[in-house]
XYZ file of C-alpha atoms in Angstrom:
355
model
C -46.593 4.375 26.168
C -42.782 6.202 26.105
C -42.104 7.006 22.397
C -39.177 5.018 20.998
C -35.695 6.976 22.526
C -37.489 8.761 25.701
C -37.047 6.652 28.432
C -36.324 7.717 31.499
C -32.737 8.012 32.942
C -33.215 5.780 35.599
C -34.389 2.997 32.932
C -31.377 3.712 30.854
C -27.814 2.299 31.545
C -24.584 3.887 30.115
C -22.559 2.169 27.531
C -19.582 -0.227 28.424
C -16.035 1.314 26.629
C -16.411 -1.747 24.490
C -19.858 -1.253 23.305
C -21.103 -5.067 24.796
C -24.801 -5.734 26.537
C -23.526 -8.786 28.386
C -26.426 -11.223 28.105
C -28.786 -8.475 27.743
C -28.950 -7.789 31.376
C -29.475 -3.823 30.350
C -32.144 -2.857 28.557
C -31.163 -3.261 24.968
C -34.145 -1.383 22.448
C -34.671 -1.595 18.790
C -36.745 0.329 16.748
C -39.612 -1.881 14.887
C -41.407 0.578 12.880
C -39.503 0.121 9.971
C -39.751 -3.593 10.261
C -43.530 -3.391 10.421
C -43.739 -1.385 7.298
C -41.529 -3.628 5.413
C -44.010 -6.726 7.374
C -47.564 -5.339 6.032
C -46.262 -4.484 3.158
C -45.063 -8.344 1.858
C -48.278 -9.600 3.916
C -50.855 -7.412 2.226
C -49.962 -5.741 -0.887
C -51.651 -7.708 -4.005
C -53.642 -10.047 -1.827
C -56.765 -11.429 -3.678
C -59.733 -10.911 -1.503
C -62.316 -12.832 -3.515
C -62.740 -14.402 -6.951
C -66.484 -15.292 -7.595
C -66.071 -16.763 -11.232
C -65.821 -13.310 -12.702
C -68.736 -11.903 -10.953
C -66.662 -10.271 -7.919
C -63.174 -9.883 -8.192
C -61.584 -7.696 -5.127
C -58.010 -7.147 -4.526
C -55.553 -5.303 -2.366
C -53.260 -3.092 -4.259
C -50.781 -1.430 -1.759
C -50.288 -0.754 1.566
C -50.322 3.467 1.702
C -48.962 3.885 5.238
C -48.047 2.327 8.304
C -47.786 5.241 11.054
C -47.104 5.330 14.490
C -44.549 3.727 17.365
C -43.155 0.266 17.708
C -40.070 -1.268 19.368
C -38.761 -3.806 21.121
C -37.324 -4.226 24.354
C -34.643 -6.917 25.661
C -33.562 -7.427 28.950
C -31.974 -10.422 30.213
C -33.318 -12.417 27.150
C -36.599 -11.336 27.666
C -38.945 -9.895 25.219
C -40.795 -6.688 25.976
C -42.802 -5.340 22.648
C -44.184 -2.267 22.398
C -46.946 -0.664 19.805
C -49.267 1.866 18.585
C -49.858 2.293 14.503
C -52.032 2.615 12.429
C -52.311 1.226 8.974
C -54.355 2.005 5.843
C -53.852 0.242 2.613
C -55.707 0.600 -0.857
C -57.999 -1.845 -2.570
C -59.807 -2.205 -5.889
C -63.225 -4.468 -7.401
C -64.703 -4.847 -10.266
C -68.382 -6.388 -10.964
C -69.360 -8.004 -14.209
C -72.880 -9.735 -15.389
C -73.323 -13.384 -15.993
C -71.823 -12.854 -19.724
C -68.566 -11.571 -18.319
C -69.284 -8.011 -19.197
C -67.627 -5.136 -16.734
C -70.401 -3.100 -15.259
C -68.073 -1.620 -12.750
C -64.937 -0.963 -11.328
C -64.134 0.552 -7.920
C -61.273 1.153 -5.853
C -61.495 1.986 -2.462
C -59.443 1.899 1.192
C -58.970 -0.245 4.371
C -58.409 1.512 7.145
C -57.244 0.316 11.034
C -56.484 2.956 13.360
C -55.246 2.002 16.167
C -53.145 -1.633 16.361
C -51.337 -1.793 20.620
C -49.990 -3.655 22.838
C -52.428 -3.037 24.586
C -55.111 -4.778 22.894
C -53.137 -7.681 21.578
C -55.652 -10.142 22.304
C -58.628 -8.807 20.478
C -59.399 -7.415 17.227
C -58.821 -4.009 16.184
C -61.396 -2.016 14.114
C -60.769 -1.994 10.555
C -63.255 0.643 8.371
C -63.906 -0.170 4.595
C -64.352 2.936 2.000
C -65.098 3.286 -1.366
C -64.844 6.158 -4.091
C -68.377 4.873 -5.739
C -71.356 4.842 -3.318
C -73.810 3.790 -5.688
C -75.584 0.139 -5.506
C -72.558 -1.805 -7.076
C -70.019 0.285 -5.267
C -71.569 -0.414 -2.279
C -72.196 -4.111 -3.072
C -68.555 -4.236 -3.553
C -67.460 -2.621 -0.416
C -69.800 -4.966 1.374
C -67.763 -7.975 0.126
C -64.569 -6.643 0.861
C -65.796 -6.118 4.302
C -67.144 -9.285 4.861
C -63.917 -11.154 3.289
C -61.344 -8.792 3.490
C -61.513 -8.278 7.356
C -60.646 -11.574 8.139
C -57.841 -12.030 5.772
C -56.581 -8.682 7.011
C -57.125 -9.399 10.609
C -55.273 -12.564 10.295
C -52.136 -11.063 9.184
C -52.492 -8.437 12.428
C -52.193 -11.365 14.676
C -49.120 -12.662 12.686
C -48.129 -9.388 13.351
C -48.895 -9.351 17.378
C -46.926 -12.896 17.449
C -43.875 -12.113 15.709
C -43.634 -8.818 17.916
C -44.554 -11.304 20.598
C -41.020 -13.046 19.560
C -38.610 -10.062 18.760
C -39.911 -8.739 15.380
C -36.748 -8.063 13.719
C -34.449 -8.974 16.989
C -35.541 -12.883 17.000
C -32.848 -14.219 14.548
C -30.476 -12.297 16.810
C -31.663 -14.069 19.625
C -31.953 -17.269 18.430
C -27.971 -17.203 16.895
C -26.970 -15.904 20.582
C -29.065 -19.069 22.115
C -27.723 -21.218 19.228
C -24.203 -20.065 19.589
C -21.401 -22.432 21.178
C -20.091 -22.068 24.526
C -16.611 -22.799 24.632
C -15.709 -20.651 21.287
C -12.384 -19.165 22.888
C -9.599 -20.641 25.489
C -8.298 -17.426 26.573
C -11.474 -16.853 29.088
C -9.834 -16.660 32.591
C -11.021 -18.610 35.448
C -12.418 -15.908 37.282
C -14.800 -14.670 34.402
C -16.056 -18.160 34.122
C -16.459 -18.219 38.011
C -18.563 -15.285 37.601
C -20.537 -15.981 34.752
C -21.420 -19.433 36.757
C -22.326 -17.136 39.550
C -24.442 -14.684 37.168
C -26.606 -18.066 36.169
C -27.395 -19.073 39.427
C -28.809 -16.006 40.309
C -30.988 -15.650 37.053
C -31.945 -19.001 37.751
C -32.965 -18.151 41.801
C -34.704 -15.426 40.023
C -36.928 -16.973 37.517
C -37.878 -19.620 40.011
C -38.837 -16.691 42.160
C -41.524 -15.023 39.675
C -42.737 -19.175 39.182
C -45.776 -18.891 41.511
C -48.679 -20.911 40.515
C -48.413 -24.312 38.698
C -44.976 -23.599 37.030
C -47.368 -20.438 35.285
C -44.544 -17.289 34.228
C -45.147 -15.612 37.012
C -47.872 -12.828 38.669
C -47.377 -9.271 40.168
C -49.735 -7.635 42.481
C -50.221 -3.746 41.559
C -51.051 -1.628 44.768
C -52.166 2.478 43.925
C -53.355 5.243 46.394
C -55.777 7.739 44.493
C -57.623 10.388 45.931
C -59.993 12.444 45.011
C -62.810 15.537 45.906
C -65.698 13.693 46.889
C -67.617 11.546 49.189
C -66.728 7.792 49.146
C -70.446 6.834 48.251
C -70.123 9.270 44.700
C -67.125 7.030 44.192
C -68.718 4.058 44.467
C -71.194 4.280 42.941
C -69.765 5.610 39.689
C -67.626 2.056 40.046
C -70.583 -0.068 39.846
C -73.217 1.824 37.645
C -73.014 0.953 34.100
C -74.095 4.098 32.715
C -71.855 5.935 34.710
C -68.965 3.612 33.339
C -70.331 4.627 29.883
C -69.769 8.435 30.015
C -66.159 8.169 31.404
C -64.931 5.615 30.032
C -66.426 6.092 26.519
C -67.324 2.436 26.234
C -70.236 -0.382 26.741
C -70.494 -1.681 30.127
C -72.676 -4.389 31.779
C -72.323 -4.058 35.752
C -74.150 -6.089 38.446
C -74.631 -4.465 41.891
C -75.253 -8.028 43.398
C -72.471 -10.277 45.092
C -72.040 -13.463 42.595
C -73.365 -11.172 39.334
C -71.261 -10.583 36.368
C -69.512 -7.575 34.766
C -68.143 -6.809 31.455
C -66.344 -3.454 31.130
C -64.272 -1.397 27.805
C -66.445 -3.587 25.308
C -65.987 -6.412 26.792
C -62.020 -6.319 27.147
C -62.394 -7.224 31.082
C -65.329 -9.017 32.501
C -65.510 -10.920 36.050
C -67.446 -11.428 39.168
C -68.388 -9.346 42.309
C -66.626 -11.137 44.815
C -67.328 -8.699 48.150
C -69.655 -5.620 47.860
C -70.225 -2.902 51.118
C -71.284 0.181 49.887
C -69.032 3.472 50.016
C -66.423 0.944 51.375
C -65.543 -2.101 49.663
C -65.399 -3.707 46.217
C -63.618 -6.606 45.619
C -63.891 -8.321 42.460
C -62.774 -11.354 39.866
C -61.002 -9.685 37.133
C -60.139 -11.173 33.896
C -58.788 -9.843 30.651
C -59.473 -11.192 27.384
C -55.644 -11.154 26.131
C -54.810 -13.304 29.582
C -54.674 -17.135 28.837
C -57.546 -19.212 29.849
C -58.382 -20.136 33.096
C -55.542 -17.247 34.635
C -58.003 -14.903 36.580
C -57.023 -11.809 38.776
C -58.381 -9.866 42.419
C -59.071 -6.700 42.446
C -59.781 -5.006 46.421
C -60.908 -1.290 46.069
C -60.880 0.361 49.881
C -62.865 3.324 50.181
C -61.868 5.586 53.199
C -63.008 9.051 53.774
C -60.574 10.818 56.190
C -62.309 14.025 56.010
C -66.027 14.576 54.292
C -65.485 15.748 50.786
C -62.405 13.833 50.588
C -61.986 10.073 49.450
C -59.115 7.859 49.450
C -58.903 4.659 47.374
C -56.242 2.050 48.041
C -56.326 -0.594 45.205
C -54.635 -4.412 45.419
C -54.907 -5.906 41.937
C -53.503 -8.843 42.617
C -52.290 -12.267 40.610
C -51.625 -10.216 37.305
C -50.231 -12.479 35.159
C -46.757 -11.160 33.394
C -47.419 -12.003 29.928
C -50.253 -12.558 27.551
C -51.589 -15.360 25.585
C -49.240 -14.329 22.824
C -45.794 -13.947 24.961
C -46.183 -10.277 25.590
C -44.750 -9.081 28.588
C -46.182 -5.034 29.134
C -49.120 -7.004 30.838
C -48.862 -5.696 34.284
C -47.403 -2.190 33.454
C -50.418 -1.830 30.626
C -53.048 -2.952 33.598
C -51.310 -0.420 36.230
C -51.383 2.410 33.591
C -55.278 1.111 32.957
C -56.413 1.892 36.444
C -54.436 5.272 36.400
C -55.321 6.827 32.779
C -58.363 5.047 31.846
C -60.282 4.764 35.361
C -59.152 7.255 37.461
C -57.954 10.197 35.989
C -61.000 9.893 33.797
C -63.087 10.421 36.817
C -61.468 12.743 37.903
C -61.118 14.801 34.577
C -65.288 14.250 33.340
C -66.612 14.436 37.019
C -64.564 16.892 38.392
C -62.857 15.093 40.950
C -59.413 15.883 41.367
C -57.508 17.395 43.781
């Protein structure tokens, strides 16, 4: 993901004299980071965790940091959010026997390392320390664990939906949608002519990326990739599990049969083999778990080996939704930088592939 300020040039459209973004139709970027301090901060500083009748008493006390990227993106009205922090706040328990005596206290920290975009639709990790490893201390971390992830996890998806709807840009929004029409009567014909003109073209557009069932809208992603091997090492590094394992550094479940299941990245994508010819073809049901339900995707991987040692892929994901469950619209550009980063340029990089 671009860090906030380094897009490229050809993303990036000079400012108007007057300073205006007329309807947002040029990218217009904010900054979110400070936003999402100031969010976790309110939503989980001084949050009781659990109160078992003076037994158990955990609470949060602060939120330490909040590190990392986030922004937002606005381009003809349209929300684009964009993240990658990491967040570690401070906690503290105390145990005390049936007569209400203190037997000990304990502080400890709540750690999640890595909250994206890219993962919007599942839960992060989240790691639970304490200062005080013996029996109670751990007996205390245990609890915060078991009732403190859920609590904190829950305000991480209030997070990923108010991202989902500008963050800090969303009043903003809201007053321009709000806002009256006819405010001035010096507006000459001709602007309103083209204004009426500007509409029916957004409009042409939006009906456009309407494909299926009045859904938001799909994208096919089409890549070339080659790389220094035979088309049958290729393949089957695609469709053995282990093999999926050591480059992509997570669990995989892969059936070699036509109609058998997958599940791939823990579980993040899972589908069906649709078409399988070995060192040629794999075509495939694809399905994220972010997507909304019932919205599934093709994938078409065509092996061709133009000279032996040398194999080309040509990939067709197809019927990639736009957005996410939760309004976020990186969807397709997340999925094309998948394939490329996390697939194959990891090949390449752990089996010495590349060209």
């Amino acid at each position: 993901m671009a860090k906030y300020g380094e897009g490229g040039k050809r993303w990036i459209v000079e400012e108007r004299p007057d300073g205006a973004n007329v309807h947002n139709w040029h990218w217009a970027e904010t900054d979110c980071l400070p936003w999402s301090k100031t969010f976790f901060t309110k939503s989980l500083s001084d949050l009781t965790i659990l109160d078992c009748q003076g037994i158990l008493s955990i609470k949060t006390k602060k939120v330490e940091k909040v590190d990392g990227e986030a922004y937002v993106n606005v381009r003809k009205g349209k929300i684009i959010p964009g993240y990658e922090i990491s967040l570690s706040l401070s906690w503290e328990g105390e145990a005390k026997d049936g007569e209400g005596k203190t037997l000990l206290k304990a502080e400890g920290n709540l750690e999640i390392p890595y909250i994206s975009d890219e993962n919007a639709g599942e839960d992060p990790e989240v790691k639970v320390t304490t200062k005080d490893e013996g029996p109670i201390g751990k007996a205390l971390k245990e609890a915060m664990l078991a009732n403190g992830k859920p609590l904190v996890l829950e305000k991480v998806s209030d997070f990923v939906k108010a991202m989902a709807k500008g963050g800090p840009v969303k009043d903003e929004l809201e007053a321009k949608k709000s806002a009256p029409k006819n405010t001035t009567t010096t507006t000459s014909n001709s602007n309103s002519a083209a204004m009426s003109k500007e509409k029916v073209g957004v409009e042409k557009e939006a009906k456009k990326e309407v494909k299926k069932e009045g859904k938001k809208g799909f994208k096919t992603i089409t890549m070339s990739e080659k790389f220094n091997c035979r088309a049958k090492d290729m393949y089957e590094i695609l469709m053995d599990e282990n093999r999926w394992k050591g480059f992509s550094q997570s669990n995989a479940r892969i059936s070699k049969e036509v109609g058998g299941q997958f599940s791939i990245f823990d579980g993040s994508v899972t589908g069906i083999n649709l078409e399988l010819e070995e060192g040629k073809l794999i075509a495939q049901r694809w399905r994220f778990g972010s997507w909304s339900d019932g919205i599934d995707s093709t994938v078409r991987l065509v092996f061709n080996e133009p000279e032996p040692g040398v194999t080309v892929i040509n990939l067709t994901h197809s019927d990639v939704p736009e957005e996410d469950r939760y309004g976020n619209a990186t969807v397709v550009e997340n999925t094309e930088r998948g394939w490329r980063d996390l697939i194959f340029n990891k090949i390449r990089a752990v089996f010495g592939f590349g060209i």
